[in-house]
C-alpha cells in the first residue's frame, strides 16, 4: 500500500465519518472531498470539477424537471385518483393498489416526488376507510422504491451505475435493461408486503380514532382536549389594553392562545396584534403547570437604572456599527435565526433603521437591507466582522457616543438574583429571560469578577447581578400574567377549532428544506406563515408543550391551525409537504397532454437509441418548459441541487480510487474472501455490502464509491461488469432497512408515527427477498462470467 492509497483511504474514511455522524451536510462533504483530492494531487483540477459535466449529473437534473412537470400538469394526480376507485374498502386491496401505482409512477418520476405527491392521498384514504396511516404509508414508500428497481432512469443509483460503465469503457445500461431483473423483484416485494409484511406494521391505538365514521380526529390524536384550559383577564388587570403579542404568553410560558371568548362569541386564531380586554376568556393550549414558570422570575429584584457602561465593560470590549448590504444573506432573517453570539461571539445591542432605533426585543426583529447593527464584543471578534460577507460600513463607536447616539444607558438596568431564587443553578438559556421577556443579559457581576457576554449555558448563582438591556417595564408583564384567573373546565363548544374560515392540518418538512434544526421561535413561525403550531408528532408521541423551543427535524409531523387561505398558501411552499389534498396547489390539467408529449419524447429517444439517456432527458425537460408545463424558475427550483452537488463532488473520489490502485486493492480483498465460493457469492457480497451501507450513507454516494471497486472485482474474478454493477445499483435503490436510508422513508415517519424498529422489521425481510430474486434472475439475463 503506497502513500497515494493511504491518502485516498484517509480522505474516504474522513468523508464517511462526516456522512455517518451528519456533522456536515452531505453536499458540503462532497465539495470538501473534491477540493482535498485536488489539493493533494490525487486528481487533476479538470478531474476534480469534471463531475459537474458528467452525464449522470445532467440526467439527474433533467429527471427532476420532468418529474416536476408531470406533477404540475396533474398527470400523477389523475393516476392517483384511480387509487380510491380501485382500492375498494379492504386494507389488502388498498395496499396492493397503492404500491402498484407508486411503483408504476417510478417508471418516469423521481421517487421522492412520488411519495410527496401521493402522501396526502394516502392519508385521506386512511381516514376515509378508518385505517391508521401507519398501515399505508410504508407500503407507499416501499412501492416507490421497488419501482425504482425497474428502469435505468427510475432512480439515481441506476443512472450512476450506467455512467460508471460508460466511463470505464463498457456499454452502458439501456433504458429497459433493468426490467428483466428489477420488475420481478418489485412484483415479489409488492406481494410480500400485501400478504405478509403488512401484518408487521404497527397499528395506532384505537382510542385515537374518533367515533365519527372511524376518521382520525387530529384533536384527539394530538391530545389537545387534555391540554386545553381557559385564562380570564380580570377587571383592572395589567394585560388589559395590551396586544396578544405584548402579553408574551407564548414566549414567556410556551402557551398558545387559540381563541378569545368575548361577549358570547369566540374569535378563533386571533392575530398577535389583537388587543386584550377586561373579562376576556383566553382559550389556551398547553398545561396549567406551565404557569409555574413564573416562579423563577418572581424573586428577581430590579436594581440600578441606567447602569454606567464604563463600570461593567473592560477596555477590550468594543462597540461598532455594521450595515447590512443589499443582497446580504442576513436580510429577511431574525437575530434569533442568525445567532450571532454563537457564530461570531458578538452581541447586537441595538438596530438603527433610518431614523428609528430599536433596543429591545431584538431577537424577533426581521432585518432589512440598510439596517445598522450596533454590536458589542471583544476587540478581535468585533473587527473580524469586517471580513463577513454581507456586512459593510464597519465603524467603531467610542463609548462616550453610545449615550448620545443610541441612548443605550437608558435601556440598561440590573437584576439581582436573590438567595432563595429558583433561577439559581439554572443556565441563562433555561432562565428564558431573553426568550420570555425580550431582555439581553450583557454581563454578570459575581463578587469581584465580571463576566462579559456570558454564553447561553452559563449557570446563574445566588447573589449574581445581571446587567440587562431592555425595558424594565416589561417586567410588569409578569404581574399581568400572574393576575390571570384559571378556569379548568372548558366547554366542548369552546374547543371546536374548525369552521368555514379556520381548520386543522398536518404537514411534514420537505427533504429539501433548510428549516430543519431551527426552532419555531427562531423561525417566527406564526408571523411568517400566519399559522399556529399546536403540536408535533415525533417518534410515535405527541409533543404539545414548549413548542417554541423545539428544533424541527426531518420526519416530524406538524399540527397546524389557522385560516384556510393561509393553509392553502403553505401547500405551495416548497419547505413543506401538506397531508391534505384540499390545500395543495391545484394542477394545471390543460397542460397534461403537453406533459405527456414531453414524456413520450424522452422515453422514445432513449428507448430507440436515438440519443443517450441524459440527452433524451434534457430534451424532455426543455420541452416541459417550452410547452408551459413549468416556468423556467420552477424548473430550476425543481432540481435537488444537494443531490447534484453530492454526485458531482463524489465522482472525483471514484477517479482517485481507480487511479491510485485503491479500488484494485479493495477488489482483490473482496475476491480473495468470496471468490472461492464462485461468482454468485461475489454478487451476493456486493449486494449485501451496499444494502448495509445505505443505512448510514446516501445511496447515490455509495454507488459512486463502490462502482470502481465492483468493476475491479469483476475484472479480477472474470465476472460480468454489468452483473456486478446491477447488483450494486439494485441494492442501493432498494433502501428499505432504515428510515435514514432514503428521504422517502424520512417523509413518512412523522405522519405514520413509525419508529426505527418498524423499518427493521419490514425492511430486512424485504431486502433479503429482493436479494433472493436478484441472485435467481441475474445469472439468467446477465451471465455472471465474461463470455458465459
GROMACS .gro file of C-alpha atoms in nm, residues 161-365:
model
  205
  161UNK     CA    1  -2.418   0.261  -1.240
  162UNK     CA    2  -2.475   0.316  -1.612
  163UNK     CA    3  -2.246   0.620  -1.607
  164UNK     CA    4  -1.973   0.420  -1.434
  165UNK     CA    5  -1.990   0.157  -1.708
  166UNK     CA    6  -1.959   0.422  -1.979
  167UNK     CA    7  -1.662   0.589  -1.807
  168UNK     CA    8  -1.488   0.251  -1.773
  169UNK     CA    9  -1.522   0.187  -2.146
  170UNK     CA   10  -1.813  -0.060  -2.131
  171UNK     CA   11  -2.151  -0.041  -2.299
  172UNK     CA   12  -2.383   0.148  -2.060
  173UNK     CA   13  -2.716   0.009  -1.947
  174UNK     CA   14  -3.005   0.060  -2.184
  175UNK     CA   15  -3.335   0.214  -2.087
  176UNK     CA   16  -3.507  -0.119  -2.014
  177UNK     CA   17  -3.207  -0.333  -1.917
  178UNK     CA   18  -3.314  -0.337  -1.551
  179UNK     CA   19  -3.665  -0.465  -1.627
  180UNK     CA   20  -3.595  -0.843  -1.652
  181UNK     CA   21  -3.445  -0.849  -1.302
  182UNK     CA   22  -3.596  -0.542  -1.137
  183UNK     CA   23  -3.960  -0.591  -1.237
  184UNK     CA   24  -3.992  -0.945  -1.087
  185UNK     CA   25  -3.815  -0.821  -0.775
  186UNK     CA   26  -4.062  -0.532  -0.750
  187UNK     CA   27  -4.358  -0.764  -0.803
  188UNK     CA   28  -4.230  -1.004  -0.538
  189UNK     CA   29  -4.182  -0.714  -0.296
  190UNK     CA   30  -4.535  -0.584  -0.354
  191UNK     CA   31  -4.688  -0.927  -0.295
  192UNK     CA   32  -4.472  -0.983   0.011
  193UNK     CA   33  -4.582  -0.652   0.163
  194UNK     CA   34  -4.951  -0.712   0.087
  195UNK     CA   35  -4.967  -1.074   0.203
  196UNK     CA   36  -4.708  -1.093   0.482
  197UNK     CA   37  -4.522  -0.777   0.581
  198UNK     CA   38  -4.828  -0.556   0.633
  199UNK     CA   39  -4.908  -0.770   0.936
  200UNK     CA   40  -4.577  -0.650   1.084
  201UNK     CA   41  -4.675  -0.285   1.051
  202UNK     CA   42  -4.777  -0.106   1.372
  203UNK     CA   43  -5.139  -0.022   1.446
  204UNK     CA   44  -5.233   0.311   1.600
  205UNK     CA   45  -5.419   0.297   1.930
  206UNK     CA   46  -5.791   0.263   1.856
  207UNK     CA   47  -5.866   0.517   2.126
  208UNK     CA   48  -5.716   0.776   1.898
  209UNK     CA   49  -5.982   0.706   1.635
  210UNK     CA   50  -6.295   0.911   1.674
  211UNK     CA   51  -6.636   0.760   1.674
  212UNK     CA   52  -6.739   0.967   1.372
  213UNK     CA   53  -6.707   0.731   1.081
  214UNK     CA   54  -6.377   0.592   1.202
  215UNK     CA   55  -6.190   0.901   1.083
  216UNK     CA   56  -5.886   1.006   1.275
  217UNK     CA   57  -5.962   1.311   1.489
  218UNK     CA   58  -5.649   1.526   1.493
  219UNK     CA   59  -5.756   1.689   1.819
  220UNK     CA   60  -5.771   1.352   1.993
  221UNK     CA   61  -5.463   1.222   1.814
  222UNK     CA   62  -5.255   1.512   1.947
  223UNK     CA   63  -5.435   1.504   2.286
  224UNK     CA   64  -5.546   1.864   2.251
  225UNK     CA   65  -5.858   1.816   2.467
  226UNK     CA   66  -5.635   1.712   2.755
  227UNK     CA   67  -5.422   2.023   2.712
  228UNK     CA   68  -5.683   2.296   2.688
  229UNK     CA   69  -5.783   2.541   2.958
  230UNK     CA   70  -5.915   2.896   2.991
  231UNK     CA   71  -5.747   3.203   3.139
  232UNK     CA   72  -5.962   3.504   3.228
  233UNK     CA   73  -5.838   3.864   3.219
  234UNK     CA   74  -5.963   4.021   3.545
  235UNK     CA   75  -6.100   4.376   3.573
  236UNK     CA   76  -5.813   4.621   3.606
  237UNK     CA   77  -5.560   4.358   3.504
  238UNK     CA   78  -5.223   4.475   3.373
  239UNK     CA   79  -5.277   4.285   3.047
  240UNK     CA   80  -5.599   4.472   2.963
  241UNK     CA   81  -5.519   4.707   2.677
  242UNK     CA   82  -5.211   4.510   2.574
  243UNK     CA   83  -5.197   4.315   2.249
  244UNK     CA   84  -5.175   3.939   2.249
  245UNK     CA   85  -4.814   3.964   2.131
  246UNK     CA   86  -4.726   4.207   2.410
  247UNK     CA   87  -4.872   3.970   2.670
  248UNK     CA   88  -4.583   3.729   2.593
  249UNK     CA   89  -4.792   3.429   2.694
  250UNK     CA   90  -4.628   3.238   2.411
  251UNK     CA   91  -4.267   3.343   2.453
  252UNK     CA   92  -4.275   3.354   2.834
  253UNK     CA   93  -4.467   3.036   2.910
  254UNK     CA   94  -4.490   2.847   2.582
  255UNK     CA   95  -4.872   2.873   2.576
  256UNK     CA   96  -5.077   2.910   2.257
  257UNK     CA   97  -5.389   3.127   2.261
  258UNK     CA   98  -5.608   2.955   2.001
  259UNK     CA   99  -5.918   3.162   2.068
  260UNK     CA  100  -6.061   3.454   2.264
  261UNK     CA  101  -6.411   3.425   2.410
  262UNK     CA  102  -6.567   3.773   2.426
  263UNK     CA  103  -6.933   3.872   2.470
  264UNK     CA  104  -7.055   3.520   2.398
  265UNK     CA  105  -6.859   3.491   2.072
  266UNK     CA  106  -6.533   3.309   2.002
  267UNK     CA  107  -6.261   3.470   1.794
  268UNK     CA  108  -6.058   3.175   1.660
  269UNK     CA  109  -5.688   3.205   1.570
  270UNK     CA  110  -5.659   3.566   1.693
  271UNK     CA  111  -5.392   3.780   1.535
  272UNK     CA  112  -5.092   3.873   1.754
  273UNK     CA  113  -5.196   4.238   1.717
  274UNK     CA  114  -5.542   4.177   1.867
  275UNK     CA  115  -5.592   4.376   2.187
  276UNK     CA  116  -5.698   4.213   2.515
  277UNK     CA  117  -5.990   4.347   2.719
  278UNK     CA  118  -6.116   4.304   3.071
  279UNK     CA  119  -6.325   3.987   3.117
  280UNK     CA  120  -6.177   3.827   2.805
  281UNK     CA  121  -6.151   3.450   2.837
  282UNK     CA  122  -5.846   3.310   2.658
  283UNK     CA  123  -5.873   2.957   2.522
  284UNK     CA  124  -5.519   2.831   2.579
  285UNK     CA  125  -5.340   2.520   2.454
  286UNK     CA  126  -5.083   2.391   2.700
  287UNK     CA  127  -5.092   2.280   3.062
  288UNK     CA  128  -5.171   2.482   3.375
  289UNK     CA  129  -4.838   2.363   3.515
  290UNK     CA  130  -4.665   2.590   3.265
  291UNK     CA  131  -4.791   2.886   3.470
  292UNK     CA  132  -4.541   2.774   3.735
  293UNK     CA  133  -4.270   2.900   3.501
  294UNK     CA  134  -4.331   3.242   3.657
  295UNK     CA  135  -4.200   3.129   3.993
  296UNK     CA  136  -3.835   3.174   3.898
  297UNK     CA  137  -3.885   3.535   3.791
  298UNK     CA  138  -4.095   3.647   4.086
  299UNK     CA  139  -3.795   3.679   4.315
  300UNK     CA  140  -3.586   3.893   4.079
  301UNK     CA  141  -3.510   4.234   4.225
  302UNK     CA  142  -3.483   4.535   4.000
  303UNK     CA  143  -3.155   4.714   4.071
  304UNK     CA  144  -2.999   5.031   3.938
  305UNK     CA  145  -3.148   5.203   3.634
  306UNK     CA  146  -2.923   5.350   3.365
  307UNK     CA  147  -2.621   5.144   3.465
  308UNK     CA  148  -2.292   5.301   3.362
  309UNK     CA  149  -2.121   5.119   3.077
  310UNK     CA  150  -1.768   5.203   3.191
  311UNK     CA  151  -1.820   5.022   3.523
  312UNK     CA  152  -1.928   4.700   3.354
  313UNK     CA  153  -1.717   4.655   3.043
  314UNK     CA  154  -1.336   4.626   3.043
  315UNK     CA  155  -1.126   4.811   2.786
  316UNK     CA  156  -1.100   4.516   2.545
  317UNK     CA  157  -1.479   4.515   2.491
  318UNK     CA  158  -1.559   4.726   2.187
  319UNK     CA  159  -1.873   4.863   2.024
  320UNK     CA  160  -1.907   4.909   1.647
  321UNK     CA  161  -2.164   4.969   1.375
  322UNK     CA  162  -2.203   4.744   1.072
  323UNK     CA  163  -2.453   4.791   0.789
  324UNK     CA  164  -2.643   4.517   0.608
  325UNK     CA  165  -2.563   4.532   0.237
  326UNK     CA  166  -2.830   4.486  -0.028
  327UNK     CA  167  -2.850   4.119  -0.116
  328UNK     CA  168  -2.689   4.016   0.212
  329UNK     CA  169  -2.781   3.668   0.338
  330UNK     CA  170  -2.879   3.836   0.666
  331UNK     CA  171  -3.164   4.029   0.504
  332UNK     CA  172  -3.503   3.884   0.591
  333UNK     CA  173  -3.367   3.684   0.884
  334UNK     CA  174  -3.405   3.743   1.257
  335UNK     CA  175  -3.124   3.770   1.509
  336UNK     CA  176  -3.263   3.458   1.676
  337UNK     CA  177  -3.213   3.272   1.347
  338UNK     CA  178  -2.865   3.413   1.284
  339UNK     CA  179  -2.744   3.354   1.642
  340UNK     CA  180  -2.451   3.596   1.610
  341UNK     CA  181  -2.334   3.531   1.964
  342UNK     CA  182  -2.269   3.165   1.889
  343UNK     CA  183  -2.122   3.209   1.541
  344UNK     CA  184  -1.922   3.531   1.579
  345UNK     CA  185  -1.905   3.583   1.958
  346UNK     CA  186  -2.068   3.926   1.936
  347UNK     CA  187  -2.398   4.065   2.064
  348UNK     CA  188  -2.630   4.305   1.883
  349UNK     CA  189  -2.742   4.563   2.138
  350UNK     CA  190  -2.934   4.800   1.906
  351UNK     CA  191  -3.060   4.828   1.549
  352UNK     CA  192  -3.094   5.160   1.364
  353UNK     CA  193  -3.330   5.171   1.066
  354UNK     CA  194  -3.335   5.515   0.905
  355UNK     CA  195  -3.415   5.746   1.197
  356UNK     CA  196  -3.565   5.481   1.423
  357UNK     CA  197  -3.360   5.297   1.683
  358UNK     CA  198  -3.473   4.967   1.832
  359UNK     CA  199  -3.314   4.849   2.155
  360UNK     CA  200  -3.548   4.582   2.294
  361UNK     CA  201  -3.692   4.251   2.171
  362UNK     CA  202  -3.420   4.246   1.908
  363UNK     CA  203  -3.418   3.871   1.864
  364UNK     CA  204  -3.755   3.879   1.689
  365UNK     CA  205  -3.678   4.177   1.463
   0.00000   0.00000   0.00000
